[in-house]
């Protein structure tokens, strides 16, 4: 029987069609029908992203699973019509891209590169940064991406501490959890990286009170979710001089509106959600491999915990 995969994200179809067909063939699913439209009763799997028009999953009577194209699932995890397994995107390209972006910006702030770039006026002003072993870095969120970034930073000899909602153990990382653990990580983090999923508990986690717990002159780096930060509280902390800088890749509204104060703020760096873009070739291989597992009767990888929200 032919397996039908509904690619339910039409704007992304041109970029994904060829890589997905190659990946399905390589995974032994060359006879699968990959379509953007189908009768609901014919659909076995849905490849999904938040820009999809599919909102009611109950119309697909034989649906086996929904495979999200992105790591974040907050746009679909609460859909009450979705009763089959939902998987999130985990692939090597996503992880590598995040590690490269995070380490690049942590090193940028650690080494004071911005100040050097701004001082090309002939003035010899020498400021030597500490060694990485003397720089405390915090990572909030120790899932696939957060753990990879924490390990990479520890590999550069940074003094890394991480926080997650549930206990974790990662070699070379001081792992914390719970409210007291969060306070401990905040209090020591000269550079803080946010890589938490968006849930009811993490929405506006970095509010005025928690931003105030960071050391004087700390830097905030957010490639996770824009909603993790209270925007107004962040601007207040920057204006008051408590925080030295914020480098932000994600925002509550995207694209970030031209009139948003982040654009013009001298202590904010905006990057346009590029820290860890899903790349069609590697993402397609991850999707095809997961569908092949399901067709062999094996458990799907990276199934979302609906109660946890990720």
PDB file of C-alpha atoms in Angstrom:
ATOM      1  CA  UNK A   1       0.000   0.000   0.000  1.00  0.00           C
ATOM      2  CA  UNK A   2       1.347   3.436  -0.943  1.00  0.00           C
ATOM      3  CA  UNK A   3       2.198   5.751   1.941  1.00  0.00           C
ATOM      4  CA  UNK A   4       0.948   9.304   1.403  1.00  0.00           C
ATOM      5  CA  UNK A   5       2.827  12.209   2.933  1.00  0.00           C
ATOM      6  CA  UNK A   6       1.053  15.563   2.937  1.00  0.00           C
ATOM      7  CA  UNK A   7       3.544  18.429   2.858  1.00  0.00           C
ATOM      8  CA  UNK A   8       1.319  20.972   4.592  1.00  0.00           C
ATOM      9  CA  UNK A   9       3.469  24.089   4.280  1.00  0.00           C
ATOM     10  CA  UNK A  10       2.955  25.379   0.719  1.00  0.00           C
ATOM     11  CA  UNK A  11       5.349  28.380   0.888  1.00  0.00           C
ATOM     12  CA  UNK A  12       8.208  26.007   1.726  1.00  0.00           C
ATOM     13  CA  UNK A  13       7.348  23.420  -0.927  1.00  0.00           C
ATOM     14  CA  UNK A  14       9.764  24.672  -3.643  1.00  0.00           C
ATOM     15  CA  UNK A  15      12.717  24.399  -1.263  1.00  0.00           C
ATOM     16  CA  UNK A  16      11.756  21.007   0.151  1.00  0.00           C
ATOM     17  CA  UNK A  17      10.303  19.033  -2.751  1.00  0.00           C
ATOM     18  CA  UNK A  18      13.545  17.781  -4.297  1.00  0.00           C
ATOM     19  CA  UNK A  19      15.428  17.151  -1.005  1.00  0.00           C
ATOM     20  CA  UNK A  20      12.453  15.292   0.446  1.00  0.00           C
ATOM     21  CA  UNK A  21      12.047  13.096  -2.623  1.00  0.00           C
ATOM     22  CA  UNK A  22      15.767  12.225  -2.521  1.00  0.00           C
ATOM     23  CA  UNK A  23      15.639  11.516   1.199  1.00  0.00           C
ATOM     24  CA  UNK A  24      12.559   9.294   0.890  1.00  0.00           C
ATOM     25  CA  UNK A  25      14.210   7.318  -1.892  1.00  0.00           C
ATOM     26  CA  UNK A  26      17.392   6.890   0.176  1.00  0.00           C
ATOM     27  CA  UNK A  27      15.298   5.736   3.146  1.00  0.00           C
ATOM     28  CA  UNK A  28      13.602   3.043   1.055  1.00  0.00           C
ATOM     29  CA  UNK A  29      10.352   4.980   0.688  1.00  0.00           C
ATOM     30  CA  UNK A  30      10.664   5.778  -2.985  1.00  0.00           C
ATOM     31  CA  UNK A  31       7.098   4.653  -3.663  1.00  0.00           C
ATOM     32  CA  UNK A  32       5.629   7.106  -1.130  1.00  0.00           C
ATOM     33  CA  UNK A  33       3.338   9.787  -2.531  1.00  0.00           C
ATOM     34  CA  UNK A  34       4.591  13.224  -1.508  1.00  0.00           C
ATOM     35  CA  UNK A  35       1.853  15.770  -2.160  1.00  0.00           C
ATOM     36  CA  UNK A  36       0.613  19.201  -1.140  1.00  0.00           C
ATOM     37  CA  UNK A  37      -3.050  18.288  -1.593  1.00  0.00           C
ATOM     38  CA  UNK A  38      -4.853  14.996  -0.971  1.00  0.00           C
ATOM     39  CA  UNK A  39      -8.150  13.555   0.099  1.00  0.00           C
ATOM     40  CA  UNK A  40      -8.040  13.424   3.920  1.00  0.00           C
ATOM     41  CA  UNK A  41      -8.680   9.677   4.060  1.00  0.00           C
ATOM     42  CA  UNK A  42      -5.573   9.024   1.946  1.00  0.00           C
ATOM     43  CA  UNK A  43      -3.103  10.831   4.211  1.00  0.00           C
ATOM     44  CA  UNK A  44      -0.789   8.769   6.432  1.00  0.00           C
ATOM     45  CA  UNK A  45       1.649  11.455   7.607  1.00  0.00           C
ATOM     46  CA  UNK A  46       1.662  15.248   7.645  1.00  0.00           C
ATOM     47  CA  UNK A  47       4.888  17.227   7.327  1.00  0.00           C
ATOM     48  CA  UNK A  48       4.005  20.442   9.111  1.00  0.00           C
ATOM     49  CA  UNK A  49       5.211  23.950   9.868  1.00  0.00           C
ATOM     50  CA  UNK A  50       3.340  26.790  11.604  1.00  0.00           C
ATOM     51  CA  UNK A  51       2.539  28.501   8.281  1.00  0.00           C
ATOM     52  CA  UNK A  52       0.376  25.516   7.317  1.00  0.00           C
ATOM     53  CA  UNK A  53      -3.304  25.917   6.546  1.00  0.00           C
ATOM     54  CA  UNK A  54      -4.063  22.633   8.319  1.00  0.00           C
ATOM     55  CA  UNK A  55      -5.724  23.408  11.641  1.00  0.00           C
ATOM     56  CA  UNK A  56      -8.153  20.514  12.078  1.00  0.00           C
ATOM     57  CA  UNK A  57      -6.352  17.179  12.194  1.00  0.00           C
ATOM     58  CA  UNK A  58      -9.487  15.230  13.011  1.00  0.00           C
ATOM     59  CA  UNK A  59     -10.471  15.157   9.320  1.00  0.00           C
ATOM     60  CA  UNK A  60      -7.608  12.729   8.583  1.00  0.00           C
ATOM     61  CA  UNK A  61      -9.013   9.353   9.718  1.00  0.00           C
ATOM     62  CA  UNK A  62      -5.870   7.260   9.073  1.00  0.00           C
ATOM     63  CA  UNK A  63      -3.260   9.805  10.121  1.00  0.00           C
ATOM     64  CA  UNK A  64      -0.307   8.112  11.843  1.00  0.00           C
ATOM     65  CA  UNK A  65       1.857  11.076  12.870  1.00  0.00           C
ATOM     66  CA  UNK A  66       2.588  14.756  12.333  1.00  0.00           C
ATOM     67  CA  UNK A  67       6.245  15.650  11.761  1.00  0.00           C
ATOM     68  CA  UNK A  68       7.138  19.247  12.518  1.00  0.00           C
ATOM     69  CA  UNK A  69       9.656  20.921  10.219  1.00  0.00           C
ATOM     70  CA  UNK A  70      11.017  23.145  12.983  1.00  0.00           C
ATOM     71  CA  UNK A  71      12.348  22.539  16.477  1.00  0.00           C
ATOM     72  CA  UNK A  72       9.668  24.735  18.060  1.00  0.00           C
ATOM     73  CA  UNK A  73       6.204  23.186  18.350  1.00  0.00           C
ATOM     74  CA  UNK A  74       4.377  25.825  20.382  1.00  0.00           C
ATOM     75  CA  UNK A  75       2.152  26.700  17.417  1.00  0.00           C
ATOM     76  CA  UNK A  76       0.668  23.199  17.174  1.00  0.00           C
ATOM     77  CA  UNK A  77       1.253  21.311  20.425  1.00  0.00           C
ATOM     78  CA  UNK A  78      -1.924  22.688  22.003  1.00  0.00           C
ATOM     79  CA  UNK A  79      -4.185  21.773  19.075  1.00  0.00           C
ATOM     80  CA  UNK A  80      -6.890  19.580  20.599  1.00  0.00           C
ATOM     81  CA  UNK A  81      -7.679  17.933  17.248  1.00  0.00           C
ATOM     82  CA  UNK A  82      -4.162  16.499  17.074  1.00  0.00           C
ATOM     83  CA  UNK A  83      -4.335  13.113  18.787  1.00  0.00           C
ATOM     84  CA  UNK A  84      -1.590  11.234  16.924  1.00  0.00           C
ATOM     85  CA  UNK A  85       2.120  11.505  17.789  1.00  0.00           C
ATOM     86  CA  UNK A  86       3.756  14.870  17.053  1.00  0.00           C
ATOM     87  CA  UNK A  87       7.520  14.968  16.465  1.00  0.00           C
ATOM     88  CA  UNK A  88       9.833  17.954  16.575  1.00  0.00           C
ATOM     89  CA  UNK A  89      12.715  18.587  14.230  1.00  0.00           C
ATOM     90  CA  UNK A  90      16.091  17.422  15.481  1.00  0.00           C
ATOM     91  CA  UNK A  91      18.822  17.234  12.857  1.00  0.00           C
ATOM     92  CA  UNK A  92      22.539  17.751  12.633  1.00  0.00           C
ATOM     93  CA  UNK A  93      22.288  20.933  10.570  1.00  0.00           C
ATOM     94  CA  UNK A  94      19.986  22.569  13.105  1.00  0.00           C
ATOM     95  CA  UNK A  95      22.336  21.718  15.957  1.00  0.00           C
ATOM     96  CA  UNK A  96      25.507  22.725  14.130  1.00  0.00           C
ATOM     97  CA  UNK A  97      24.020  26.065  13.093  1.00  0.00           C
ATOM     98  CA  UNK A  98      22.990  26.875  16.658  1.00  0.00           C
ATOM     99  CA  UNK A  99      26.363  25.912  18.100  1.00  0.00           C
ATOM    100  CA  UNK A 100      28.168  28.091  15.564  1.00  0.00           C
ATOM    101  CA  UNK A 101      25.929  31.122  16.173  1.00  0.00           C
ATOM    102  CA  UNK A 102      26.046  30.848  19.967  1.00  0.00           C
ATOM    103  CA  UNK A 103      29.795  30.298  20.233  1.00  0.00           C
ATOM    104  CA  UNK A 104      30.422  33.132  17.785  1.00  0.00           C
ATOM    105  CA  UNK A 105      28.409  35.661  19.774  1.00  0.00           C
ATOM    106  CA  UNK A 106      29.618  34.484  23.171  1.00  0.00           C
ATOM    107  CA  UNK A 107      33.215  34.874  21.945  1.00  0.00           C
ATOM    108  CA  UNK A 108      32.344  38.268  20.464  1.00  0.00           C
ATOM    109  CA  UNK A 109      31.168  39.563  23.842  1.00  0.00           C
ATOM    110  CA  UNK A 110      33.851  37.757  25.828  1.00  0.00           C
ATOM    111  CA  UNK A 111      36.652  39.253  23.723  1.00  0.00           C
ATOM    112  CA  UNK A 112      35.135  42.740  23.502  1.00  0.00           C
ATOM    113  CA  UNK A 113      35.165  42.678  19.717  1.00  0.00           C
ATOM    114  CA  UNK A 114      32.472  45.371  19.421  1.00  0.00           C
ATOM    115  CA  UNK A 115      34.607  47.860  21.337  1.00  0.00           C
ATOM    116  CA  UNK A 116      37.599  47.163  19.118  1.00  0.00           C
ATOM    117  CA  UNK A 117      35.554  47.642  15.952  1.00  0.00           C
ATOM    118  CA  UNK A 118      34.213  50.944  17.268  1.00  0.00           C
ATOM    119  CA  UNK A 119      37.659  52.286  18.186  1.00  0.00           C
ATOM    120  CA  UNK A 120      39.337  52.458  14.787  1.00  0.00           C
ATOM    121  CA  UNK A 121      40.228  56.145  15.258  1.00  0.00           C
ATOM    122  CA  UNK A 122      43.958  55.891  15.824  1.00  0.00           C
ATOM    123  CA  UNK A 123      43.702  55.749  19.606  1.00  0.00           C
ATOM    124  CA  UNK A 124      45.763  52.948  21.147  1.00  0.00           C
ATOM    125  CA  UNK A 125      43.559  51.818  24.045  1.00  0.00           C
ATOM    126  CA  UNK A 126      44.537  48.432  25.371  1.00  0.00           C
ATOM    127  CA  UNK A 127      41.976  46.302  27.207  1.00  0.00           C
ATOM    128  CA  UNK A 128      42.870  42.650  27.663  1.00  0.00           C
ATOM    129  CA  UNK A 129      39.915  40.243  28.175  1.00  0.00           C
ATOM    130  CA  UNK A 130      40.074  37.479  30.763  1.00  0.00           C
ATOM    131  CA  UNK A 131      40.709  33.935  29.663  1.00  0.00           C
ATOM    132  CA  UNK A 132      37.635  31.842  28.941  1.00  0.00           C
ATOM    133  CA  UNK A 133      38.201  29.826  32.127  1.00  0.00           C
ATOM    134  CA  UNK A 134      37.608  33.027  34.076  1.00  0.00           C
ATOM    135  CA  UNK A 135      34.363  33.927  32.279  1.00  0.00           C
ATOM    136  CA  UNK A 136      31.134  32.527  33.718  1.00  0.00           C
ATOM    137  CA  UNK A 137      28.583  31.610  31.062  1.00  0.00           C
ATOM    138  CA  UNK A 138      25.067  30.388  31.753  1.00  0.00           C
ATOM    139  CA  UNK A 139      22.833  28.375  29.427  1.00  0.00           C
ATOM    140  CA  UNK A 140      19.125  28.223  30.222  1.00  0.00           C
ATOM    141  CA  UNK A 141      17.701  25.133  28.519  1.00  0.00           C
ATOM    142  CA  UNK A 142      19.634  21.884  28.271  1.00  0.00           C
ATOM    143  CA  UNK A 143      17.729  20.074  25.541  1.00  0.00           C
ATOM    144  CA  UNK A 144      19.299  18.992  22.266  1.00  0.00           C
ATOM    145  CA  UNK A 145      20.420  22.482  21.255  1.00  0.00           C
ATOM    146  CA  UNK A 146      21.209  23.852  24.707  1.00  0.00           C
ATOM    147  CA  UNK A 147      23.301  20.846  25.691  1.00  0.00           C
ATOM    148  CA  UNK A 148      25.261  21.010  22.434  1.00  0.00           C
ATOM    149  CA  UNK A 149      25.994  24.713  22.941  1.00  0.00           C
ATOM    150  CA  UNK A 150      26.952  24.206  26.587  1.00  0.00           C
ATOM    151  CA  UNK A 151      29.390  21.449  25.608  1.00  0.00           C
ATOM    152  CA  UNK A 152      30.919  23.585  22.854  1.00  0.00           C
ATOM    153  CA  UNK A 153      31.434  26.512  25.228  1.00  0.00           C
ATOM    154  CA  UNK A 154      32.919  24.233  27.881  1.00  0.00           C
ATOM    155  CA  UNK A 155      35.199  22.855  25.165  1.00  0.00           C
ATOM    156  CA  UNK A 156      36.515  26.390  24.703  1.00  0.00           C
ATOM    157  CA  UNK A 157      37.243  26.379  28.445  1.00  0.00           C
ATOM    158  CA  UNK A 158      34.433  28.699  29.528  1.00  0.00           C
ATOM    159  CA  UNK A 159      33.108  28.214  33.060  1.00  0.00           C
ATOM    160  CA  UNK A 160      29.669  26.929  32.037  1.00  0.00           C
ATOM    161  CA  UNK A 161      26.596  26.359  34.179  1.00  0.00           C
ATOM    162  CA  UNK A 162      23.260  25.244  32.794  1.00  0.00           C
ATOM    163  CA  UNK A 163      19.653  25.181  33.960  1.00  0.00           C
ATOM    164  CA  UNK A 164      16.712  23.026  32.978  1.00  0.00           C
ATOM    165  CA  UNK A 165      13.285  22.360  34.421  1.00  0.00           C
ATOM    166  CA  UNK A 166      14.133  18.751  35.277  1.00  0.00           C
ATOM    167  CA  UNK A 167      17.499  17.429  36.514  1.00  0.00           C
ATOM    168  CA  UNK A 168      20.156  16.835  33.862  1.00  0.00           C
ATOM    169  CA  UNK A 169      23.707  15.510  33.973  1.00  0.00           C
ATOM    170  CA  UNK A 170      26.206  16.694  31.349  1.00  0.00           C
ATOM    171  CA  UNK A 171      29.931  16.097  31.694  1.00  0.00           C
ATOM    172  CA  UNK A 172      31.831  19.332  32.224  1.00  0.00           C
ATOM    173  CA  UNK A 173      28.684  21.393  32.895  1.00  0.00           C
ATOM    174  CA  UNK A 174      27.420  22.452  36.323  1.00  0.00           C
ATOM    175  CA  UNK A 175      23.748  21.502  35.868  1.00  0.00           C
ATOM    176  CA  UNK A 176      20.997  23.097  37.955  1.00  0.00           C
ATOM    177  CA  UNK A 177      17.210  22.811  38.047  1.00  0.00           C
ATOM    178  CA  UNK A 178      14.274  24.248  39.967  1.00  0.00           C
ATOM    179  CA  UNK A 179      13.748  27.790  41.208  1.00  0.00           C
ATOM    180  CA  UNK A 180      16.826  27.832  43.422  1.00  0.00           C
ATOM    181  CA  UNK A 181      18.925  26.450  40.602  1.00  0.00           C
ATOM    182  CA  UNK A 182      17.700  29.175  38.249  1.00  0.00           C
ATOM    183  CA  UNK A 183      18.638  31.863  40.760  1.00  0.00           C
ATOM    184  CA  UNK A 184      22.095  30.313  41.151  1.00  0.00           C
ATOM    185  CA  UNK A 185      22.757  30.298  37.405  1.00  0.00           C
ATOM    186  CA  UNK A 186      21.475  33.849  36.934  1.00  0.00           C
ATOM    187  CA  UNK A 187      23.594  35.210  39.779  1.00  0.00           C
ATOM    188  CA  UNK A 188      26.844  33.925  38.242  1.00  0.00           C
ATOM    189  CA  UNK A 189      26.278  34.418  34.511  1.00  0.00           C
ATOM    190  CA  UNK A 190      28.348  37.175  32.973  1.00  0.00           C
ATOM    191  CA  UNK A 191      27.018  35.986  29.626  1.00  0.00           C
ATOM    192  CA  UNK A 192      23.609  34.286  29.616  1.00  0.00           C
ATOM    193  CA  UNK A 193      22.332  32.226  26.659  1.00  0.00           C
ATOM    194  CA  UNK A 194      18.606  31.471  26.389  1.00  0.00           C
ATOM    195  CA  UNK A 195      17.705  28.169  24.709  1.00  0.00           C
ATOM    196  CA  UNK A 196      14.500  27.211  26.485  1.00  0.00           C
ATOM    197  CA  UNK A 197      11.343  26.030  24.732  1.00  0.00           C
ATOM    198  CA  UNK A 198       8.317  28.310  24.915  1.00  0.00           C
ATOM    199  CA  UNK A 199       5.771  27.083  27.449  1.00  0.00           C
ATOM    200  CA  UNK A 200       3.400  28.733  29.905  1.00  0.00           C
ATOM    201  CA  UNK A 201       6.177  28.503  32.494  1.00  0.00           C
ATOM    202  CA  UNK A 202       8.886  30.093  30.326  1.00  0.00           C
ATOM    203  CA  UNK A 203       6.833  32.890  28.739  1.00  0.00           C
ATOM    204  CA  UNK A 204       8.453  36.163  29.983  1.00  0.00           C
ATOM    205  CA  UNK A 205      10.777  34.135  32.215  1.00  0.00           C
ATOM    206  CA  UNK A 206      13.363  36.903  31.913  1.00  0.00           C
ATOM    207  CA  UNK A 207      11.292  39.626  33.545  1.00  0.00           C
ATOM    208  CA  UNK A 208      12.541  42.622  35.510  1.00  0.00           C
ATOM    209  CA  UNK A 209      13.136  40.603  38.671  1.00  0.00           C
ATOM    210  CA  UNK A 210      15.189  37.895  36.970  1.00  0.00           C
ATOM    211  CA  UNK A 211      17.136  40.337  34.808  1.00  0.00           C
ATOM    212  CA  UNK A 212      18.100  42.161  38.018  1.00  0.00           C
ATOM    213  CA  UNK A 213      19.638  38.934  39.361  1.00  0.00           C
ATOM    214  CA  UNK A 214      22.258  38.888  36.623  1.00  0.00           C
ATOM    215  CA  UNK A 215      25.644  40.382  37.537  1.00  0.00           C
ATOM    216  CA  UNK A 216      26.243  44.062  36.827  1.00  0.00           C
ATOM    217  CA  UNK A 217      27.411  44.422  33.221  1.00  0.00           C
ATOM    218  CA  UNK A 218      26.114  41.020  32.089  1.00  0.00           C
ATOM    219  CA  UNK A 219      25.264  40.238  28.458  1.00  0.00           C
ATOM    220  CA  UNK A 220      22.093  38.461  27.342  1.00  0.00           C
ATOM    221  CA  UNK A 221      22.134  36.279  24.209  1.00  0.00           C
ATOM    222  CA  UNK A 222      18.787  34.939  22.973  1.00  0.00           C
ATOM    223  CA  UNK A 223      18.553  32.536  20.022  1.00  0.00           C
ATOM    224  CA  UNK A 224      15.736  30.559  21.694  1.00  0.00           C
ATOM    225  CA  UNK A 225      12.291  32.168  21.690  1.00  0.00           C
ATOM    226  CA  UNK A 226      11.427  35.864  21.648  1.00  0.00           C
ATOM    227  CA  UNK A 227       8.699  35.370  24.238  1.00  0.00           C
ATOM    228  CA  UNK A 228      11.238  34.274  26.854  1.00  0.00           C
ATOM    229  CA  UNK A 229      12.042  37.957  27.469  1.00  0.00           C
ATOM    230  CA  UNK A 230       9.923  40.826  28.740  1.00  0.00           C
ATOM    231  CA  UNK A 231      10.952  43.388  26.089  1.00  0.00           C
ATOM    232  CA  UNK A 232      10.200  46.478  28.171  1.00  0.00           C
ATOM    233  CA  UNK A 233      12.055  45.070  31.181  1.00  0.00           C
ATOM    234  CA  UNK A 234      15.076  44.308  29.012  1.00  0.00           C
ATOM    235  CA  UNK A 235      15.205  47.840  27.640  1.00  0.00           C
ATOM    236  CA  UNK A 236      14.918  49.230  31.182  1.00  0.00           C
ATOM    237  CA  UNK A 237      17.811  47.022  32.351  1.00  0.00           C
ATOM    238  CA  UNK A 238      19.963  48.170  29.420  1.00  0.00           C
ATOM    239  CA  UNK A 239      19.087  51.833  29.899  1.00  0.00           C
ATOM    240  CA  UNK A 240      19.848  51.623  33.615  1.00  0.00           C
ATOM    241  CA  UNK A 241      23.283  50.181  32.839  1.00  0.00           C
ATOM    242  CA  UNK A 242      22.665  46.949  34.700  1.00  0.00           C
ATOM    243  CA  UNK A 243      23.070  44.948  31.482  1.00  0.00           C
ATOM    244  CA  UNK A 244      25.844  45.813  29.036  1.00  0.00           C
ATOM    245  CA  UNK A 245      24.283  44.369  25.882  1.00  0.00           C
ATOM    246  CA  UNK A 246      21.660  42.052  24.450  1.00  0.00           C
ATOM    247  CA  UNK A 247      22.127  40.063  21.250  1.00  0.00           C
ATOM    248  CA  UNK A 248      18.738  38.863  20.020  1.00  0.00           C
ATOM    249  CA  UNK A 249      17.885  36.516  17.170  1.00  0.00           C
ATOM    250  CA  UNK A 250      14.221  35.866  18.011  1.00  0.00           C
ATOM    251  CA  UNK A 251      11.331  38.199  18.788  1.00  0.00           C
ATOM    252  CA  UNK A 252       7.704  38.268  19.866  1.00  0.00           C
ATOM    253  CA  UNK A 253       6.737  39.546  16.415  1.00  0.00           C
ATOM    254  CA  UNK A 254       8.690  38.455  13.350  1.00  0.00           C
ATOM    255  CA  UNK A 255       9.851  40.084  11.210  1.00  0.00           C
ATOM    256  CA  UNK A 256      10.715  42.584  13.928  1.00  0.00           C
ATOM    257  CA  UNK A 257       8.700  45.752  13.094  1.00  0.00           C
ATOM    258  CA  UNK A 258      10.868  48.644  11.821  1.00  0.00           C
ATOM    259  CA  UNK A 259       9.590  50.886  14.603  1.00  0.00           C
ATOM    260  CA  UNK A 260      10.544  48.492  17.408  1.00  0.00           C
ATOM    261  CA  UNK A 261      13.019  50.137  19.841  1.00  0.00           C
ATOM    262  CA  UNK A 262      15.418  47.193  19.618  1.00  0.00           C
ATOM    263  CA  UNK A 263      16.510  48.331  16.139  1.00  0.00           C
ATOM    264  CA  UNK A 264      17.854  51.693  17.272  1.00  0.00           C
ATOM    265  CA  UNK A 265      19.042  50.794  20.751  1.00  0.00           C
ATOM    266  CA  UNK A 266      22.836  51.183  21.047  1.00  0.00           C
ATOM    267  CA  UNK A 267      23.095  48.185  23.369  1.00  0.00           C
ATOM    268  CA  UNK A 268      21.058  45.755  21.286  1.00  0.00           C
ATOM    269  CA  UNK A 269      22.204  43.620  18.358  1.00  0.00           C
ATOM    270  CA  UNK A 270      19.410  42.275  16.154  1.00  0.00           C
ATOM    271  CA  UNK A 271      19.930  39.273  13.904  1.00  0.00           C
ATOM    272  CA  UNK A 272      16.984  38.106  11.715  1.00  0.00           C
ATOM    273  CA  UNK A 273      16.231  34.653  13.169  1.00  0.00           C
ATOM    274  CA  UNK A 274      19.244  33.014  11.552  1.00  0.00           C
ATOM    275  CA  UNK A 275      20.858  31.276  14.526  1.00  0.00           C
ATOM    276  CA  UNK A 276      19.566  27.841  13.634  1.00  0.00           C
ATOM    277  CA  UNK A 277      17.601  27.769  10.428  1.00  0.00           C
ATOM    278  CA  UNK A 278      16.138  24.450   9.360  1.00  0.00           C
ATOM    279  CA  UNK A 279      18.064  23.407   6.262  1.00  0.00           C
ATOM    280  CA  UNK A 280      16.048  21.430   3.707  1.00  0.00           C
ATOM    281  CA  UNK A 281      18.652  18.757   2.924  1.00  0.00           C
ATOM    282  CA  UNK A 282      19.394  17.640   6.481  1.00  0.00           C
ATOM    283  CA  UNK A 283      15.815  18.198   7.696  1.00  0.00           C
ATOM    284  CA  UNK A 284      14.475  16.058   4.858  1.00  0.00           C
ATOM    285  CA  UNK A 285      16.772  13.190   5.824  1.00  0.00           C
ATOM    286  CA  UNK A 286      15.590  13.424   9.435  1.00  0.00           C
ATOM    287  CA  UNK A 287      11.923  13.337   8.379  1.00  0.00           C
ATOM    288  CA  UNK A 288      12.401  10.444   5.965  1.00  0.00           C
ATOM    289  CA  UNK A 289      14.315   8.412   8.548  1.00  0.00           C
ATOM    290  CA  UNK A 290      11.569   8.912  11.122  1.00  0.00           C
ATOM    291  CA  UNK A 291       8.805   7.892   8.714  1.00  0.00           C
ATOM    292  CA  UNK A 292      10.813   4.817   7.741  1.00  0.00           C
ATOM    293  CA  UNK A 293      11.020   3.899  11.436  1.00  0.00           C
ATOM    294  CA  UNK A 294       7.259   4.191  11.794  1.00  0.00           C
ATOM    295  CA  UNK A 295       6.633   2.100   8.685  1.00  0.00           C
ATOM    296  CA  UNK A 296       8.862  -0.630  10.130  1.00  0.00           C
ATOM    297  CA  UNK A 297       6.824  -0.557  13.330  1.00  0.00           C
ATOM    298  CA  UNK A 298       9.592   1.122  15.354  1.00  0.00           C
ATOM    299  CA  UNK A 299       8.994   4.004  17.784  1.00  0.00           C
ATOM    300  CA  UNK A 300       9.280   7.496  16.339  1.00  0.00           C
ATOM    301  CA  UNK A 301      12.189   9.639  17.435  1.00  0.00           C
ATOM    302  CA  UNK A 302      11.717  13.057  19.115  1.00  0.00           C
ATOM    303  CA  UNK A 303       8.061  12.660  20.025  1.00  0.00           C
ATOM    304  CA  UNK A 304       6.731  15.761  21.784  1.00  0.00           C
ATOM    305  CA  UNK A 305       5.555  15.490  25.379  1.00  0.00           C
ATOM    306  CA  UNK A 306       2.150  17.211  25.174  1.00  0.00           C
ATOM    307  CA  UNK A 307       2.050  17.923  28.909  1.00  0.00           C
ATOM    308  CA  UNK A 308       5.491  19.517  28.939  1.00  0.00           C
ATOM    309  CA  UNK A 309       4.851  21.345  25.658  1.00  0.00           C
ATOM    310  CA  UNK A 310       8.080  20.253  23.931  1.00  0.00           C
TER     311      UNK A 310
END
